[in-house]
Amino acid sequence: SRRCGLAAGRSYSGGGAYPSVVSLTCPLPGVPKAVFAAAEGRERFETRVTVLENGLRVASQKKFGQFCTVGLLINSGSRHEAKYLSGISHFLEKLAFSSTAQFGSKDEILLTLEKHGGICDCQASRDTIMYAVSADAKGLDTVVNLLADVALQPRLSDEEIEMTRTAIRFELEDLNMRPDPEPLLTEMIHAAAYRDNTVGLNRFCPVENTDKIDREVLHSYLRNYYTPDRMVLAGVGIEHEQLVECARKHLLGVEPVWGSGQTKDVDRSVAQYTGGIVKVEKDMSDVSLGPTPIPELTHIMIGLESCSFLEEDFIPFAVLNMMMGGGGSFSAGGPGKGMFTRLYLNVLNRHHWMYNATSYHHSYEDTGLLCIHASADPKQVREMVEIITREFILMAGAVGEVELERAKTQLKSMLMMNLESRPVIFEDVGRQVLATNTRKLPHELCALISQVKSADIKRVVTKMLHKKPAVAALGDLTDLPTYEHIQTALSSKDGRLPRMYRLFR
């Protein structure tokens, strides 16, 4: 206290004193005592799951901090729209966190969350719709109440539906004008790989369906898919017992606004891989990021069926995808950026005219798709396709020990880095529990990654290469080889297009 007093009475060159200045070693009055994270046992990382009487699963994961992320994940998405108008999930995503039975408007919801420092978001994918809120853990009851109301008691007013139609039309227009065609190509490759079924159905609402989707259509869909047995309430950064108590209070025995009639049209189709090609001729010459125009490019994506995330081969495929890596033609990164992956070393570094070569792995509950996206000048399309098909063939060849270890280390590093983020942990917990009723912990996944051998990579690639390819092509397709030639090249030993085709093209 003497030190604090001396500091408080210290005079400065201006001649005055600052009585409010105290020593940094003295605690400020009225400030609560700091709580610091402590090292705990492995049980701290375990995900706890409780199943309520109505079938709703409640999953939680401890994480140190003042804030929590809580949300509802629902086994519902564009893959379930076979018996409905395409685009319902897209509509529900845009309508999320609008007016409900308890909240008169979106502004009222945002003001309620603001009291707890909260933000909200909704994302719809091919197989899952996710309503999530990040807020102060002290407001957990308010957050769960809000989530229950948003998911089960939306008003879906005529005004909100009309605004959603406008928003979707704008988004579709923007999607076709973007310089980055990756979202469009992803839709096309899925449509080619799973023609007219499950994950091949369009994730975005077609323009012609925007006026056809109304409250009655939405209620019909919600009645079948927004049922407790298809839901998981997941939370990160809160106590499990507290989350279960809130779930019982707000999600048990609640009558949805569309009624609790018998579900009739639940689509339980298993994905059927077909292979094939989807082509979109498009003038890409005027696509620009701003005052500096970017070159006209043709984009090709070639994919082959991999496996579902429930199969043991999922881990070798994940390692393979990391080993292929790739990216844009310019990158300022080092090894951690993937500069030593195959698509950089074998493609981008050797062919200066290639603007992009990137590997993607999409995996679902019953299937998967490993694909490579490449882009180049329209006059180089034939050679670009040849180079990419050759890379697919080379996957079945020898895998160096250094290359494999680098890919495994990079995959583990990326996994652990992503799981530092609370929203990522939330999504991982929710998706795993939704699919398997349990969750593999990070250290278990790292152990599985470490066990992958070069023989595993060769085995999964050999199995993959026996399937028909899926091809998506966007831009000037004058020099694009036929689907039959691409299929022949993938089944050849060197991945080259047929010789006669190369001579007379």
Coordinates of C-alpha atoms in Angstrom, one line a residue:
S1 CA 0.0 0.0 0.0
R2 CA 3.0 2.3 0.6
R3 CA 4.2 1.7 -2.9
C4 CA 0.7 2.5 -4.2
G5 CA 0.6 5.7 -2.2
L6 CA 4.1 6.8 -3.4
A7 CA 3.1 6.1 -7.0
A8 CA -0.2 8.0 -6.6
G9 CA 1.6 11.1 -5.2
R10 CA 4.4 11.2 -7.8
S11 CA 4.9 14.6 -9.4
Y12 CA 5.8 15.1 -13.1
S13 CA 7.8 17.7 -15.0
G14 CA 4.7 19.8 -15.6
G15 CA 4.6 20.4 -11.8
G16 CA 1.3 18.7 -11.2
A17 CA 0.5 15.3 -9.7
Y18 CA -1.7 12.5 -11.0
P19 CA -3.4 11.0 -7.9
S20 CA -5.3 8.4 -10.0
V21 CA -2.1 6.7 -11.3
V22 CA -1.3 3.6 -9.3
S23 CA 1.4 0.9 -9.6
L24 CA 0.7 -1.9 -12.1
T25 CA 1.4 -4.4 -9.2
C26 CA -1.7 -3.2 -7.3
P27 CA -5.1 -4.8 -8.1
L28 CA -7.7 -2.4 -9.4
P29 CA -10.7 -2.0 -7.0
G30 CA -13.9 -3.6 -8.1
V31 CA -12.3 -5.8 -10.8
P32 CA -13.1 -9.6 -10.4
K33 CA -10.2 -11.9 -9.7
A34 CA -8.7 -13.3 -12.9
V35 CA -9.3 -17.0 -13.8
F36 CA -6.6 -18.7 -15.8
A37 CA -6.7 -21.8 -17.9
A38 CA -5.2 -24.8 -16.2
A39 CA -3.8 -28.0 -17.7
E40 CA -6.3 -30.8 -17.1
G41 CA -6.5 -34.5 -18.0
R42 CA -7.7 -36.0 -21.2
E43 CA -11.3 -36.0 -20.0
R44 CA -11.4 -32.3 -20.7
F45 CA -11.3 -33.1 -24.5
E46 CA -14.0 -35.7 -24.4
T47 CA -17.4 -35.0 -26.1
R48 CA -20.4 -35.9 -24.0
V49 CA -23.6 -37.0 -25.7
T50 CA -27.1 -37.3 -24.2
V51 CA -30.2 -38.6 -26.1
L52 CA -33.5 -37.0 -24.9
E53 CA -36.8 -38.9 -24.8
N54 CA -37.9 -37.5 -28.2
G55 CA -34.7 -38.6 -30.0
L56 CA -32.9 -35.2 -29.9
R57 CA -29.2 -35.6 -29.3
V58 CA -27.4 -33.1 -27.1
A59 CA -23.6 -33.0 -27.5
S60 CA -21.1 -30.7 -25.7
Q61 CA -17.4 -30.1 -25.6
K62 CA -15.6 -28.2 -22.8
K63 CA -13.4 -25.2 -23.9
F64 CA -11.9 -22.6 -21.6
G65 CA -13.2 -19.1 -22.2
Q66 CA -16.1 -16.6 -21.5
F67 CA -17.9 -17.3 -24.7
C68 CA -19.7 -20.4 -26.1
T69 CA -20.9 -21.5 -29.5
V70 CA -24.2 -23.4 -29.5
G71 CA -26.3 -24.5 -32.4
L72 CA -28.8 -26.9 -34.0
L73 CA -27.6 -29.2 -36.8
I74 CA -30.3 -30.9 -38.8
N75 CA -30.0 -33.9 -41.1
S76 CA -31.6 -32.0 -44.0
G77 CA -30.2 -30.4 -47.2
S78 CA -30.4 -30.2 -51.0
R79 CA -29.8 -34.0 -51.3
H80 CA -33.2 -34.6 -49.7
E81 CA -35.2 -32.5 -52.2
A82 CA -35.8 -35.2 -54.8
K83 CA -39.6 -35.2 -54.0
Y84 CA -39.8 -31.5 -53.7
L85 CA -39.1 -28.3 -55.6
S86 CA -35.3 -27.8 -55.9
G87 CA -34.0 -25.0 -53.7
I88 CA -36.0 -25.3 -50.5
S89 CA -32.8 -25.6 -48.4
H90 CA -31.4 -22.5 -50.0
F91 CA -34.7 -20.7 -49.1
L92 CA -34.5 -21.9 -45.4
E93 CA -30.9 -20.7 -45.2
K94 CA -31.9 -17.2 -46.2
L95 CA -35.1 -17.2 -44.0
A96 CA -33.2 -18.2 -40.9
F97 CA -33.3 -15.9 -37.9
S98 CA -36.3 -14.0 -39.2
S99 CA -39.5 -13.4 -37.2
T100 CA -40.7 -16.2 -35.0
A101 CA -43.5 -16.8 -32.5
Q102 CA -41.6 -15.0 -29.8
F103 CA -39.6 -12.5 -31.8
G104 CA -41.3 -10.0 -34.1
S105 CA -38.4 -9.4 -36.5
K106 CA -34.8 -10.1 -37.3
D107 CA -33.8 -6.9 -35.5
E108 CA -35.5 -8.0 -32.3
I109 CA -33.4 -11.3 -32.5
L110 CA -30.2 -9.4 -33.1
L111 CA -30.9 -7.0 -30.2
T112 CA -31.6 -10.0 -27.9
L113 CA -28.3 -11.5 -28.9
E114 CA -26.5 -8.2 -28.5
K115 CA -27.2 -8.2 -24.8
H116 CA -25.0 -11.3 -24.5
G117 CA -22.4 -10.1 -27.1
G118 CA -23.8 -12.7 -29.5
I119 CA -23.8 -13.3 -33.3
C120 CA -25.9 -15.7 -35.3
D121 CA -25.5 -17.6 -38.6
C122 CA -27.2 -20.3 -40.7
Q123 CA -25.5 -22.4 -43.3
A124 CA -27.2 -25.0 -45.6
S125 CA -25.1 -27.7 -47.3
R126 CA -26.0 -30.8 -49.3
D127 CA -26.7 -32.9 -46.3
T128 CA -26.9 -30.5 -43.3
I129 CA -28.6 -27.3 -42.2
M130 CA -26.9 -25.6 -39.3
Y131 CA -28.3 -22.8 -37.0
A132 CA -25.5 -21.4 -34.8
V133 CA -25.0 -18.7 -32.2
S134 CA -21.8 -17.5 -30.5
A135 CA -22.5 -15.6 -27.2
D136 CA -21.5 -15.2 -23.6
A137 CA -21.9 -18.5 -21.8
K138 CA -24.1 -16.8 -19.2
G139 CA -26.8 -16.3 -21.8
L140 CA -27.1 -20.0 -22.6
D141 CA -30.8 -20.3 -21.7
T142 CA -31.7 -17.3 -23.9
V143 CA -29.6 -18.7 -26.8
V144 CA -31.2 -22.2 -26.7
N145 CA -34.6 -20.6 -26.4
L146 CA -33.9 -18.5 -29.5
L147 CA -32.5 -21.5 -31.5
A148 CA -35.6 -23.6 -30.7
D149 CA -37.9 -20.7 -31.7
V150 CA -36.0 -20.0 -35.0
A151 CA -35.9 -23.7 -36.0
L152 CA -39.4 -24.8 -34.9
Q153 CA -41.6 -21.6 -34.8
P154 CA -40.6 -19.4 -37.8
R155 CA -43.4 -17.2 -39.0
L156 CA -42.4 -17.3 -42.7
S157 CA -44.4 -14.2 -43.5
D158 CA -45.3 -13.3 -47.1
E159 CA -43.0 -10.3 -46.9
E160 CA -40.0 -12.3 -45.7
I161 CA -40.5 -14.9 -48.4
E162 CA -40.7 -12.2 -51.1
M163 CA -37.5 -10.6 -49.7
T164 CA -35.8 -14.1 -49.8
R165 CA -36.8 -14.5 -53.4
T166 CA -35.1 -11.2 -54.3
A167 CA -32.0 -12.1 -52.3
I168 CA -31.7 -15.5 -54.0
R169 CA -32.1 -14.0 -57.5
F170 CA -29.4 -11.5 -56.7
E171 CA -27.1 -14.3 -55.4
L172 CA -27.6 -16.4 -58.5
E173 CA -26.8 -13.4 -60.7
D174 CA -23.7 -12.7 -58.6
L175 CA -22.6 -16.4 -58.8
N176 CA -22.5 -16.3 -62.6
M177 CA -20.5 -13.0 -62.6
R178 CA -17.8 -13.9 -60.1
P179 CA -14.2 -14.1 -61.3
D180 CA -13.7 -17.2 -59.1
P181 CA -15.8 -20.0 -60.6
E182 CA -15.1 -22.5 -57.9
P183 CA -18.7 -22.6 -56.4
L184 CA -20.2 -23.0 -59.8
L185 CA -17.7 -25.7 -60.8
T186 CA -18.4 -27.6 -57.5
E187 CA -22.1 -27.6 -58.4
M188 CA -21.3 -28.8 -61.9
I189 CA -18.9 -31.6 -60.8
H190 CA -21.5 -33.0 -58.4
A191 CA -24.2 -32.8 -61.0
A192 CA -21.9 -34.8 -63.4
A193 CA -20.8 -37.3 -60.7
Y194 CA -24.3 -38.0 -59.3
R195 CA -26.7 -37.3 -62.1
D196 CA -30.2 -36.4 -60.9
N197 CA -29.8 -38.0 -57.4
T198 CA -28.9 -37.1 -53.8
V199 CA -25.7 -35.0 -53.6
G200 CA -25.9 -34.3 -57.3
L201 CA -29.0 -32.2 -56.8
N202 CA -28.4 -28.4 -57.1
R203 CA -27.6 -26.7 -53.8
F204 CA -28.8 -23.4 -55.1
C205 CA -32.4 -22.6 -55.9
P206 CA -33.0 -22.4 -59.7
V207 CA -34.4 -19.1 -60.9
E208 CA -37.6 -20.7 -62.2
N209 CA -38.4 -22.1 -58.7
T210 CA -38.1 -18.9 -56.7
D211 CA -41.8 -18.0 -57.4
K212 CA -43.0 -21.5 -56.8
I213 CA -41.7 -22.0 -53.3
D214 CA -44.2 -20.6 -50.7
R215 CA -45.1 -21.2 -47.0
E216 CA -47.1 -24.3 -47.8
V217 CA -44.2 -25.9 -49.7
L218 CA -41.8 -25.0 -46.9
H219 CA -44.1 -26.4 -44.2
S220 CA -44.5 -29.6 -46.1
Y221 CA -40.7 -30.0 -46.2
L222 CA -40.1 -29.0 -42.6
R223 CA -42.7 -31.4 -41.3
N224 CA -40.7 -34.3 -42.8
Y225 CA -37.1 -33.2 -42.0
Y226 CA -37.2 -31.0 -38.9
T227 CA -37.9 -33.8 -36.5
P228 CA -36.1 -34.3 -33.2
D229 CA -34.5 -37.6 -34.3
R230 CA -32.8 -35.8 -37.1
M231 CA -31.4 -33.0 -34.9
V232 CA -28.3 -32.4 -32.7
L233 CA -28.0 -29.6 -30.3
A234 CA -24.3 -29.1 -30.0
G235 CA -22.4 -26.7 -27.7
V236 CA -18.8 -25.8 -27.1
G237 CA -17.6 -23.9 -24.0
I238 CA -20.5 -24.8 -21.7
E239 CA -21.3 -27.4 -19.1
H240 CA -23.0 -30.5 -20.4
E241 CA -25.7 -30.7 -17.7
Q242 CA -26.6 -27.1 -18.2
L243 CA -27.0 -27.6 -22.0
V244 CA -29.2 -30.8 -21.4
E245 CA -31.4 -28.8 -19.0
C246 CA -31.9 -26.0 -21.5
A247 CA -32.7 -28.6 -24.2
R248 CA -35.3 -30.3 -22.0
K249 CA -36.8 -26.9 -21.3
H250 CA -37.0 -25.5 -24.8
L251 CA -36.9 -28.5 -27.2
L252 CA -38.7 -31.3 -25.5
G253 CA -42.4 -31.6 -26.2
V254 CA -42.5 -28.4 -28.4
E255 CA -45.2 -28.3 -31.0
P256 CA -43.7 -27.0 -34.3
V257 CA -45.6 -24.3 -36.2
W258 CA -46.3 -26.8 -39.1
G259 CA -47.8 -29.3 -36.7
S260 CA -46.6 -32.7 -35.7
G261 CA -48.2 -34.9 -38.4
Q262 CA -46.8 -38.2 -39.5
T263 CA -43.7 -37.9 -41.8
K264 CA -44.4 -39.4 -45.2
D265 CA -41.9 -38.3 -47.8
V266 CA -38.5 -38.7 -46.1
D267 CA -35.9 -39.4 -48.8
R268 CA -33.5 -42.2 -47.6
S269 CA -31.8 -42.7 -51.0
V270 CA -28.2 -43.8 -51.1
A271 CA -26.0 -41.8 -53.4
Q272 CA -25.6 -43.4 -56.9
Y273 CA -22.3 -42.5 -58.6
T274 CA -22.9 -42.2 -62.3
G275 CA -19.9 -40.2 -63.7
G276 CA -20.4 -38.0 -66.8
I277 CA -19.8 -34.5 -68.1
V278 CA -21.4 -31.1 -67.6
K279 CA -20.4 -28.4 -69.9
V280 CA -21.2 -24.7 -69.8
E281 CA -20.1 -22.6 -72.7
K282 CA -19.5 -19.1 -71.3
D283 CA -17.6 -16.0 -72.5
M284 CA -15.0 -15.4 -69.7
S285 CA -13.2 -12.6 -71.6
D286 CA -14.8 -9.7 -69.7
V287 CA -14.4 -11.2 -66.1
S288 CA -12.4 -8.8 -64.1
L289 CA -11.5 -8.2 -60.4
G290 CA -11.4 -4.4 -61.0
P291 CA -9.6 -1.9 -63.2
T292 CA -6.9 -4.5 -64.0
P293 CA -8.4 -7.2 -66.2
I294 CA -7.6 -10.8 -65.6
P295 CA -6.9 -13.1 -68.6
E296 CA -9.6 -15.2 -70.2
L297 CA -9.5 -18.7 -68.7
T298 CA -11.2 -22.0 -69.3
H299 CA -11.9 -24.0 -66.1
I300 CA -11.9 -27.8 -66.0
M301 CA -12.7 -30.0 -63.0
I302 CA -12.1 -33.8 -63.2
G303 CA -13.2 -36.0 -60.4
L304 CA -13.5 -39.7 -59.4
E305 CA -15.5 -41.4 -56.6
S306 CA -13.6 -41.8 -53.4
C307 CA -15.4 -43.0 -50.2
S308 CA -17.7 -41.8 -47.4
F309 CA -16.3 -40.3 -44.2
L310 CA -17.6 -43.4 -42.3
E311 CA -15.2 -45.8 -44.1
E312 CA -11.7 -46.6 -43.0
D313 CA -10.3 -45.5 -46.4
F314 CA -11.4 -41.9 -45.6
I315 CA -8.1 -41.2 -43.8
P316 CA -5.9 -42.4 -46.7
F317 CA -8.0 -40.3 -49.1
A318 CA -7.5 -37.3 -46.9
V319 CA -3.7 -37.8 -46.9
L320 CA -3.8 -38.3 -50.7
N321 CA -5.7 -35.0 -51.1
M322 CA -3.1 -33.2 -49.0
M323 CA -0.3 -34.8 -51.0
M324 CA -1.8 -33.5 -54.2
G325 CA -2.4 -30.0 -52.7
G326 CA -1.9 -27.3 -55.3
G327 CA -3.4 -23.8 -55.6
G328 CA -3.0 -20.8 -57.7
S329 CA -0.1 -19.9 -60.0
F330 CA 1.1 -17.3 -57.5
S331 CA 1.8 -18.0 -53.8
A332 CA 4.2 -16.3 -51.4
G333 CA 4.2 -19.2 -49.0
G334 CA 6.6 -21.9 -48.1
P335 CA 6.2 -25.6 -47.3
G336 CA 3.3 -24.9 -45.0
K337 CA 1.5 -23.3 -47.9
G338 CA 1.7 -26.5 -49.9
M339 CA 4.5 -25.5 -52.3
F340 CA 6.0 -29.0 -52.1
T341 CA 2.7 -30.7 -53.1
R342 CA 2.5 -32.7 -56.4
L343 CA 0.3 -30.2 -58.2
Y344 CA 2.8 -27.4 -57.5
L345 CA 5.9 -29.5 -58.2
N346 CA 4.6 -31.4 -61.2
V347 CA 2.1 -29.0 -62.7
L348 CA 2.4 -25.3 -61.8
N349 CA 6.2 -25.2 -61.6
R350 CA 6.6 -27.0 -64.9
H351 CA 3.8 -25.4 -67.0
H352 CA 3.9 -21.6 -66.7
W353 CA 0.7 -21.2 -68.6
M354 CA -1.4 -23.0 -66.0
Y355 CA -3.1 -20.5 -63.7
N356 CA -4.5 -22.9 -61.2
A357 CA -4.3 -26.6 -60.2
T358 CA -6.0 -27.5 -56.9
S359 CA -7.2 -30.8 -55.4
Y360 CA -10.5 -31.0 -53.5
H361 CA -12.0 -33.9 -51.5
H362 CA -15.8 -33.8 -50.8
S363 CA -17.0 -36.6 -48.5
Y364 CA -20.5 -37.5 -47.4
E365 CA -22.2 -40.2 -45.3
D366 CA -22.5 -42.6 -48.3
T367 CA -20.0 -41.4 -50.9
G368 CA -17.1 -39.1 -51.7
L369 CA -15.5 -37.3 -54.6
L370 CA -11.8 -36.5 -55.2
C371 CA -11.3 -33.9 -57.9
I372 CA -8.7 -31.6 -59.4
H373 CA -9.6 -28.1 -60.6
A374 CA -7.4 -26.6 -63.3
S375 CA -7.6 -23.4 -65.4
A376 CA -5.6 -22.1 -68.4
D377 CA -6.0 -20.1 -71.6
P378 CA -8.7 -21.7 -73.9
K379 CA -6.0 -22.6 -76.5
Q380 CA -4.3 -24.8 -73.9
V381 CA -7.3 -26.8 -72.8
R382 CA -6.4 -30.0 -74.5
E383 CA -2.9 -30.1 -73.0
M384 CA -4.2 -29.1 -69.6
V385 CA -6.7 -32.0 -69.6
E386 CA -3.8 -34.3 -70.6
I387 CA -1.6 -33.1 -67.7
I388 CA -4.4 -33.4 -65.1
T389 CA -5.4 -36.9 -66.2
R390 CA -1.7 -37.9 -66.1
E391 CA -1.6 -36.7 -62.4
F392 CA -4.5 -39.0 -61.6
I393 CA -2.6 -41.9 -63.1
L394 CA 0.6 -41.1 -61.3
M395 CA -1.3 -41.2 -58.0
A396 CA -1.2 -45.0 -58.3
G397 CA 2.5 -45.0 -58.7
A398 CA 5.3 -45.0 -56.1
V399 CA 4.9 -42.7 -53.1
G400 CA 8.1 -41.5 -51.6
E401 CA 8.5 -41.8 -47.8
V402 CA 9.5 -38.1 -47.4
E403 CA 6.5 -37.0 -49.5
L404 CA 4.1 -39.2 -47.6
E405 CA 5.4 -38.0 -44.2
R406 CA 5.2 -34.4 -45.3
A407 CA 1.6 -34.9 -46.3
K408 CA 0.6 -36.6 -43.1
T409 CA 2.4 -34.0 -41.0
Q410 CA 0.7 -31.2 -42.9
L411 CA -2.7 -32.8 -42.5
K412 CA -2.3 -33.2 -38.8
S413 CA -1.0 -29.7 -38.5
M414 CA -4.1 -28.3 -40.4
L415 CA -6.5 -30.4 -38.3
M416 CA -5.1 -29.2 -35.0
M417 CA -4.8 -25.6 -36.2
N418 CA -8.5 -25.6 -37.3
L419 CA -9.6 -27.1 -34.0
E420 CA -8.2 -24.1 -32.1
S421 CA -11.3 -22.2 -33.3
R422 CA -14.4 -22.6 -31.2
P423 CA -16.9 -22.5 -34.2
V424 CA -14.9 -25.2 -36.0
I425 CA -15.0 -27.4 -32.9
F426 CA -18.8 -26.8 -32.7
E427 CA -19.3 -27.9 -36.3
D428 CA -17.0 -30.9 -35.9
V429 CA -18.9 -32.1 -32.8
G430 CA -22.3 -31.5 -34.4
R431 CA -21.5 -33.2 -37.7
Q432 CA -19.8 -36.3 -36.2
V433 CA -22.6 -36.8 -33.6
L434 CA -25.3 -36.3 -36.3
A435 CA -23.7 -39.0 -38.5
T436 CA -22.3 -41.5 -35.9
N437 CA -23.8 -40.6 -32.4
T438 CA -20.2 -40.2 -31.2
R439 CA -17.1 -38.2 -32.0
K440 CA -13.5 -39.2 -32.8
L441 CA -11.2 -36.9 -30.9
P442 CA -8.3 -35.1 -32.5
H443 CA -5.6 -37.3 -31.0
E444 CA -7.5 -40.4 -32.3
L445 CA -7.6 -38.9 -35.9
C446 CA -3.9 -38.0 -35.7
A447 CA -3.1 -41.6 -34.7
L448 CA -5.0 -42.9 -37.7
I449 CA -3.2 -40.4 -40.0
S450 CA 0.2 -41.6 -38.7
Q451 CA -0.8 -45.2 -39.6
V452 CA -1.3 -44.5 -43.3
K453 CA 1.3 -46.3 -45.5
S454 CA 2.2 -45.8 -49.1
A455 CA 0.5 -49.2 -49.9
D456 CA -2.8 -47.7 -48.5
I457 CA -2.5 -44.7 -50.9
K458 CA -1.9 -47.1 -53.9
R459 CA -4.8 -49.3 -52.9
V460 CA -7.4 -46.5 -52.6
V461 CA -6.2 -44.9 -55.9
T462 CA -6.4 -48.2 -57.8
K463 CA -9.9 -48.6 -56.6
M464 CA -10.8 -45.0 -57.5
L465 CA -9.3 -45.3 -61.1
H466 CA -11.7 -48.1 -62.0
K467 CA -14.7 -45.7 -61.9
K468 CA -15.9 -43.5 -64.7
P469 CA -14.7 -39.9 -64.4
A470 CA -16.9 -36.9 -63.6
V471 CA -16.0 -33.8 -65.7
A472 CA -17.1 -30.2 -65.3
A473 CA -16.0 -27.6 -68.0
L474 CA -16.7 -23.9 -68.0
G475 CA -15.6 -21.2 -70.5
D476 CA -14.5 -21.4 -74.1
L477 CA -14.7 -25.2 -74.8
T478 CA -13.7 -25.2 -78.4
D479 CA -10.6 -27.3 -77.8
L480 CA -12.0 -29.5 -75.0
P481 CA -11.5 -33.3 -75.7
T482 CA -14.6 -35.4 -75.7
Y483 CA -15.7 -37.3 -72.6
E484 CA -14.7 -40.6 -74.2
H485 CA -11.2 -39.4 -74.8
I486 CA -10.8 -38.2 -71.1
Q487 CA -12.2 -41.6 -69.9
T488 CA -9.7 -43.4 -72.2
A489 CA -6.8 -41.3 -71.0
L490 CA -7.6 -42.0 -67.3
S491 CA -7.5 -45.8 -68.1
S492 CA -4.2 -45.6 -70.0
K493 CA -0.8 -46.2 -68.4
D494 CA 0.6 -42.7 -69.0
G495 CA -2.6 -40.6 -68.8
R496 CA -2.1 -39.3 -72.4
L497 CA -4.9 -38.6 -74.8
P498 CA -5.1 -41.2 -77.7
R499 CA -2.3 -40.6 -80.2
M500 CA -4.6 -40.3 -83.3
Y501 CA -6.6 -37.7 -81.4
R502 CA -3.5 -35.7 -80.6
L503 CA -2.3 -35.8 -84.2
F504 CA -5.5 -34.7 -85.8
R505 CA -7.1 -32.3 -83.3

